[in-house]
């Protein structure tokens, strides 16, 4: 129990009682004494009056007779009566006849006035003190006056005596009461004290305390209630404690379970907190990177792990949704695959707790993968060699027979039939050999796709172009079969991000399938946009596919129909390859068909990020070059670097590094600004972050590359993932190492001075040069068809423009194989 | 001045096939054919006969086509030799490697004899 500050309750009550009692007793004793005083004063007055009257009556004649001694003796008698202080008698002439004073009468008494009636007055007399003087006339003052002085001191003595006695008695009474009260309160407060003590011990969680009050009153009830409350509390507490112990035990077990799972993971696990420090690292991870037993908690990732891991960690703790992965070199020449994902807690507004990186040792898988690829390439090589002989020799035989043998037998009737058969048989051998070659190519293709060995050249492309290209490639096919191919493409089709050639492969495959199974009706190729997808379908009114076959059309080596009775047309790998390509682009492919009514093969490819289709999503248009902004470009020698990154700390660092190199630096913190600023500033180098809000790096690079003003500016991609090289000219992994950054920047700026040359087979007067400047940043050469090779021998590098009319006259096949040369065929009538 | 063509392949049949294909040129133009069965022999022939055109297989014993190509392109005297790589490997990596080494062309087996004829005529300016 807390100590009472100041006075205790008991003391306060005592003090209050004392004061009250004091006041009451003072008032009571005062009142009593006052009453006594008044009564005694009245008594004295009446007593004095009686004495004076008796003296007056008894002394009439005596006074008249002037018998002084008689009067004196009478007067002296009265002096014995209690309270009488003096008696004196005066005659009518105001002379004192007799008095009881010793030795003489005080002066003031002599001058007392006398009335004819009796009078009472109070006065102070020396040697006697306060007196009440009662004066009675004798014979109405004719014979004189009698004065009796009653001693007021006696009254005062009585008065004080009464006061003192009463006070004493009350004081004794008071302390007796206090004593009794104390005893009583102690009797009451002992259980109270016990109760408080008990409560205090309960408060201190001491449930062993007992309380035993037997006073047969409310206290006992309260005590019992307290006791049961204590027991209840003790029980609750012990229950709670056991629950807590149980829960914490379970938690401990669970934690131990989890940590042993983490410790026994075969994969390496690394958890980074949002500050980029290591929070968990498991033994497998330690083993992968030879960390030993050193403590690495709270250490920045970059201090312990190689840059690739640090880069992943830096990227993943930004908490952009999605999974990042990278191949990472492990200790002892092993290869690992790291998969990194952010840790997001909560559903509504996820809170980012950092990131987790899992590393798996894929050395063996890599090895197996390599073995598989080697096996396939070996097998395909071994198959190709005999195929070469079969196909080659069949063609040579056919040629030799046609050129030398058959003509000499042309006249022979008997030989005509065998000749026709031989010719037919050879055709079969050749076409079957070609089919076998296609099969080998397809097997290799699909195996490489499944093994992820295919290099994809992704860029922003238009599906309309893909379809137009596919239509041209298959023209021979459907024209030979006297079929029509109708193309129906929605206007404003949004671009997709993908590999042009591979998507053409898909559409070509679908068209050639449709041609295979169609007799007469036209084939329709449609393209639509919706729900963030571009959907392309190829529809035919041909034989259709039976429902039991529908499920298998995308399986390898499955062809619709009975392969035993109907002659298969194709390798059976076309559609599986299509599926691989489409799924790799993040789309899907499916078929709807009714036997006898034709089939529709449809595939969807996601719209390029930041593009908007006709369905009206958000779209990042490439910003147009701004009109004359009045910016006067500084014609300085120092190269200008445009740093594009949304992380201010990184832009500061990069600006610092480039400034130290003597470059001029400008900054943009998103893709849109980067494109706009690049068009105005014409920098010598752009460093580009990929993951940025709004228009991201890839889209910005696409825009920069599509604008003539910025297409030749070298772009250095800075990203945590090193597979972003596709789009920029060079890529560096974050965290960026200063030395390699400077080296790359200088290399790219240096490279820019090498301009792309252009050669046009024609004359400037005749040809329409509109738009060629897009490709030409260097000199423009006009050459005749015969001069091309001379220019090449002199070391020309760049683009050769050939008007369509001249294509026949140029050794095109040879030309396009020259390294560093690109060929652009100009439309007909470009040069008149 | 007769044009010299060298065929380097370890596969007898392929060699025969190429020979028979190119024999047509012999009828029409002044062309001499040589054959070699492995890379080393091929290189010797290139050094001694100075062919104008070499059909070079890649996968061969002793010395593969890439190595032959590299040696030829590093040799100032032989650098003008036109080389067509013949391979059963149709992979992009190989194609790139071959062309980087300075091969004129890269043909994947199985090849069409007519294609071989057309290319040869073109490269030999016949």
mmCIF file of C-alpha atoms in Angstrom, chain A residues 536-677:
data_model
loop_
_atom_site.group_PDB
_atom_site.id
_atom_site.type_symbol
_atom_site.label_atom_id
_atom_site.label_comp_id
_atom_site.label_asym_id
_atom_site.label_seq_id
_atom_site.Cartn_x
_atom_site.Cartn_y
_atom_site.Cartn_z
ATOM 1 C CA UNK A 536 -4.679 -12.698 -83.948
ATOM 2 C CA UNK A 537 -6.816 -15.411 -85.490
ATOM 3 C CA UNK A 538 -6.516 -17.458 -88.654
ATOM 4 C CA UNK A 539 -9.853 -18.843 -89.775
ATOM 5 C CA UNK A 540 -10.504 -21.407 -92.467
ATOM 6 C CA UNK A 541 -13.661 -23.061 -93.759
ATOM 7 C CA UNK A 542 -11.852 -26.339 -94.336
ATOM 8 C CA UNK A 543 -12.117 -29.832 -92.983
ATOM 9 C CA UNK A 544 -12.115 -28.853 -89.314
ATOM 10 C CA UNK A 545 -10.815 -30.949 -86.452
ATOM 11 C CA UNK A 546 -12.686 -33.688 -84.610
ATOM 12 C CA UNK A 547 -13.400 -32.854 -80.986
ATOM 13 C CA UNK A 548 -11.330 -35.798 -79.726
ATOM 14 C CA UNK A 549 -8.341 -34.424 -81.636
ATOM 15 C CA UNK A 550 -8.763 -30.852 -80.453
ATOM 16 C CA UNK A 551 -6.985 -31.479 -77.173
ATOM 17 C CA UNK A 552 -3.906 -32.824 -78.892
ATOM 18 C CA UNK A 553 -3.309 -30.401 -81.718
ATOM 19 C CA UNK A 554 -0.616 -28.569 -79.752
ATOM 20 C CA UNK A 555 1.124 -31.762 -78.641
ATOM 21 C CA UNK A 556 4.333 -32.826 -80.313
ATOM 22 C CA UNK A 557 4.064 -35.200 -83.275
ATOM 23 C CA UNK A 558 0.260 -35.135 -83.212
ATOM 24 C CA UNK A 559 -1.613 -34.405 -86.355
ATOM 25 C CA UNK A 560 -5.303 -34.259 -86.850
ATOM 26 C CA UNK A 561 -6.798 -37.308 -88.440
ATOM 27 C CA UNK A 562 -5.583 -40.828 -88.687
ATOM 28 C CA UNK A 563 -1.928 -40.764 -89.577
ATOM 29 C CA UNK A 564 -2.074 -44.351 -90.718
ATOM 30 C CA UNK A 565 -4.636 -43.790 -93.419
ATOM 31 C CA UNK A 566 -4.149 -40.182 -94.390
ATOM 32 C CA UNK A 567 -0.807 -38.952 -95.523
ATOM 33 C CA UNK A 568 0.554 -36.564 -92.956
ATOM 34 C CA UNK A 569 1.474 -33.189 -94.347
ATOM 35 C CA UNK A 570 4.160 -31.707 -92.146
ATOM 36 C CA UNK A 571 6.331 -32.607 -89.216
ATOM 37 C CA UNK A 572 3.726 -32.421 -86.483
ATOM 38 C CA UNK A 573 5.916 -29.915 -84.693
ATOM 39 C CA UNK A 574 4.566 -26.704 -86.176
ATOM 40 C CA UNK A 575 1.859 -26.044 -83.600
ATOM 41 C CA UNK A 576 3.976 -27.061 -80.571
ATOM 42 C CA UNK A 577 6.594 -24.594 -81.789
ATOM 43 C CA UNK A 578 3.880 -21.955 -82.180
ATOM 44 C CA UNK A 579 2.750 -22.625 -78.637
ATOM 45 C CA UNK A 580 6.306 -22.316 -77.323
ATOM 46 C CA UNK A 581 6.768 -18.997 -79.093
ATOM 47 C CA UNK A 582 3.411 -17.540 -78.011
ATOM 48 C CA UNK A 583 3.765 -18.651 -74.387
ATOM 49 C CA UNK A 584 7.278 -17.264 -74.224
ATOM 50 C CA UNK A 585 5.786 -13.883 -75.196
ATOM 51 C CA UNK A 586 3.355 -14.179 -72.290
ATOM 52 C CA UNK A 587 0.375 -14.984 -74.488
ATOM 53 C CA UNK A 588 -1.706 -18.058 -75.164
ATOM 54 C CA UNK A 589 -2.850 -20.003 -78.232
ATOM 55 C CA UNK A 590 -6.035 -21.999 -78.715
ATOM 56 C CA UNK A 591 -8.265 -23.467 -81.379
ATOM 57 C CA UNK A 592 -12.007 -23.664 -82.003
ATOM 58 C CA UNK A 593 -13.279 -26.031 -84.636
ATOM 59 C CA UNK A 594 -16.297 -27.813 -86.034
ATOM 60 C CA UNK A 595 -15.643 -30.797 -88.241
ATOM 61 C CA UNK A 596 -16.754 -29.926 -91.770
ATOM 62 C CA UNK A 597 -17.097 -26.216 -90.980
ATOM 63 C CA UNK A 598 -13.473 -25.271 -90.569
ATOM 64 C CA UNK A 599 -11.325 -24.178 -87.647
ATOM 65 C CA UNK A 600 -10.092 -20.965 -86.119
ATOM 66 C CA UNK A 601 -6.646 -20.839 -84.544
ATOM 67 C CA UNK A 602 -6.239 -17.847 -82.271
ATOM 68 C CA UNK A 603 -3.306 -16.523 -80.280
ATOM 69 C CA UNK A 604 -2.899 -13.489 -78.050
ATOM 70 C CA UNK A 605 0.200 -11.437 -77.272
ATOM 71 C CA UNK A 606 0.245 -8.832 -74.474
ATOM 72 C CA UNK A 607 0.273 -5.201 -75.579
ATOM 73 C CA UNK A 608 3.667 -3.589 -75.078
ATOM 74 C CA UNK A 609 3.897 -1.998 -71.647
ATOM 75 C CA UNK A 610 2.810 1.604 -71.690
ATOM 76 C CA UNK A 611 0.985 1.217 -75.002
ATOM 77 C CA UNK A 612 -2.710 1.816 -75.377
ATOM 78 C CA UNK A 613 -4.922 -0.056 -77.708
ATOM 79 C CA UNK A 614 -8.269 0.802 -79.106
ATOM 80 C CA UNK A 615 -9.665 -0.405 -75.780
ATOM 81 C CA UNK A 616 -8.439 2.790 -74.214
ATOM 82 C CA UNK A 617 -5.935 1.942 -71.497
ATOM 83 C CA UNK A 618 -3.166 4.341 -70.579
ATOM 84 C CA UNK A 619 -0.595 4.883 -73.249
ATOM 85 C CA UNK A 620 2.793 6.428 -73.354
ATOM 86 C CA UNK A 621 3.115 8.212 -76.609
ATOM 87 C CA UNK A 622 6.663 8.999 -77.494
ATOM 88 C CA UNK A 623 6.923 12.710 -76.806
ATOM 89 C CA UNK A 624 7.201 14.709 -80.018
ATOM 90 C CA UNK A 625 10.300 16.869 -80.441
ATOM 91 C CA UNK A 626 9.307 20.167 -78.939
ATOM 92 C CA UNK A 627 9.032 23.171 -81.165
ATOM 93 C CA UNK A 628 11.854 25.648 -81.027
ATOM 94 C CA UNK A 629 12.271 25.926 -77.291
ATOM 95 C CA UNK A 630 14.786 28.680 -77.605
ATOM 96 C CA UNK A 631 17.393 26.537 -75.948
ATOM 97 C CA UNK A 632 20.716 27.539 -77.363
ATOM 98 C CA UNK A 633 22.845 24.456 -77.201
ATOM 99 C CA UNK A 634 26.210 25.115 -75.736
ATOM 100 C CA UNK A 635 28.756 24.291 -78.373
ATOM 101 C CA UNK A 636 31.326 23.048 -75.920
ATOM 102 C CA UNK A 637 33.924 20.404 -76.382
ATOM 103 C CA UNK A 638 33.045 18.552 -73.173
ATOM 104 C CA UNK A 639 30.773 15.581 -73.867
ATOM 105 C CA UNK A 640 27.272 15.848 -72.409
ATOM 106 C CA UNK A 641 25.872 12.917 -70.462
ATOM 107 C CA UNK A 642 22.152 12.624 -69.714
ATOM 108 C CA UNK A 643 21.688 10.586 -66.531
ATOM 109 C CA UNK A 644 18.258 8.943 -66.309
ATOM 110 C CA UNK A 645 17.345 7.364 -62.972
ATOM 111 C CA UNK A 646 14.535 7.761 -60.468
ATOM 112 C CA UNK A 647 16.830 7.247 -57.497
ATOM 113 C CA UNK A 648 18.201 10.676 -56.499
ATOM 114 C CA UNK A 649 21.138 9.214 -54.595
ATOM 115 C CA UNK A 650 22.239 7.340 -57.690
ATOM 116 C CA UNK A 651 21.844 10.340 -59.999
ATOM 117 C CA UNK A 652 23.971 12.368 -57.569
ATOM 118 C CA UNK A 653 26.634 9.683 -57.581
ATOM 119 C CA UNK A 654 26.638 9.362 -61.370
ATOM 120 C CA UNK A 655 26.721 13.138 -61.831
ATOM 121 C CA UNK A 656 29.699 13.267 -59.487
ATOM 122 C CA UNK A 657 31.541 10.530 -61.382
ATOM 123 C CA UNK A 658 30.927 12.099 -64.790
ATOM 124 C CA UNK A 659 31.741 15.627 -63.597
ATOM 125 C CA UNK A 660 35.051 14.329 -62.264
ATOM 126 C CA UNK A 661 35.760 13.062 -65.774
ATOM 127 C CA UNK A 662 35.140 16.552 -67.164
ATOM 128 C CA UNK A 663 31.806 15.665 -68.752
ATOM 129 C CA UNK A 664 28.792 17.923 -68.590
ATOM 130 C CA UNK A 665 25.851 16.254 -66.854
ATOM 131 C CA UNK A 666 22.083 16.661 -67.129
ATOM 132 C CA UNK A 667 19.554 14.607 -65.198
ATOM 133 C CA UNK A 668 16.087 13.190 -65.907
ATOM 134 C CA UNK A 669 14.174 11.087 -63.417
ATOM 135 C CA UNK A 670 11.703 9.312 -65.694
ATOM 136 C CA UNK A 671 11.504 7.957 -69.229
ATOM 137 C CA UNK A 672 9.276 10.701 -70.586
ATOM 138 C CA UNK A 673 11.557 13.496 -69.412
ATOM 139 C CA UNK A 674 14.558 11.590 -70.706
ATOM 140 C CA UNK A 675 13.109 11.447 -74.232
ATOM 141 C CA UNK A 676 12.097 15.127 -74.202
ATOM 142 C CA UNK A 677 15.428 16.304 -72.802
#
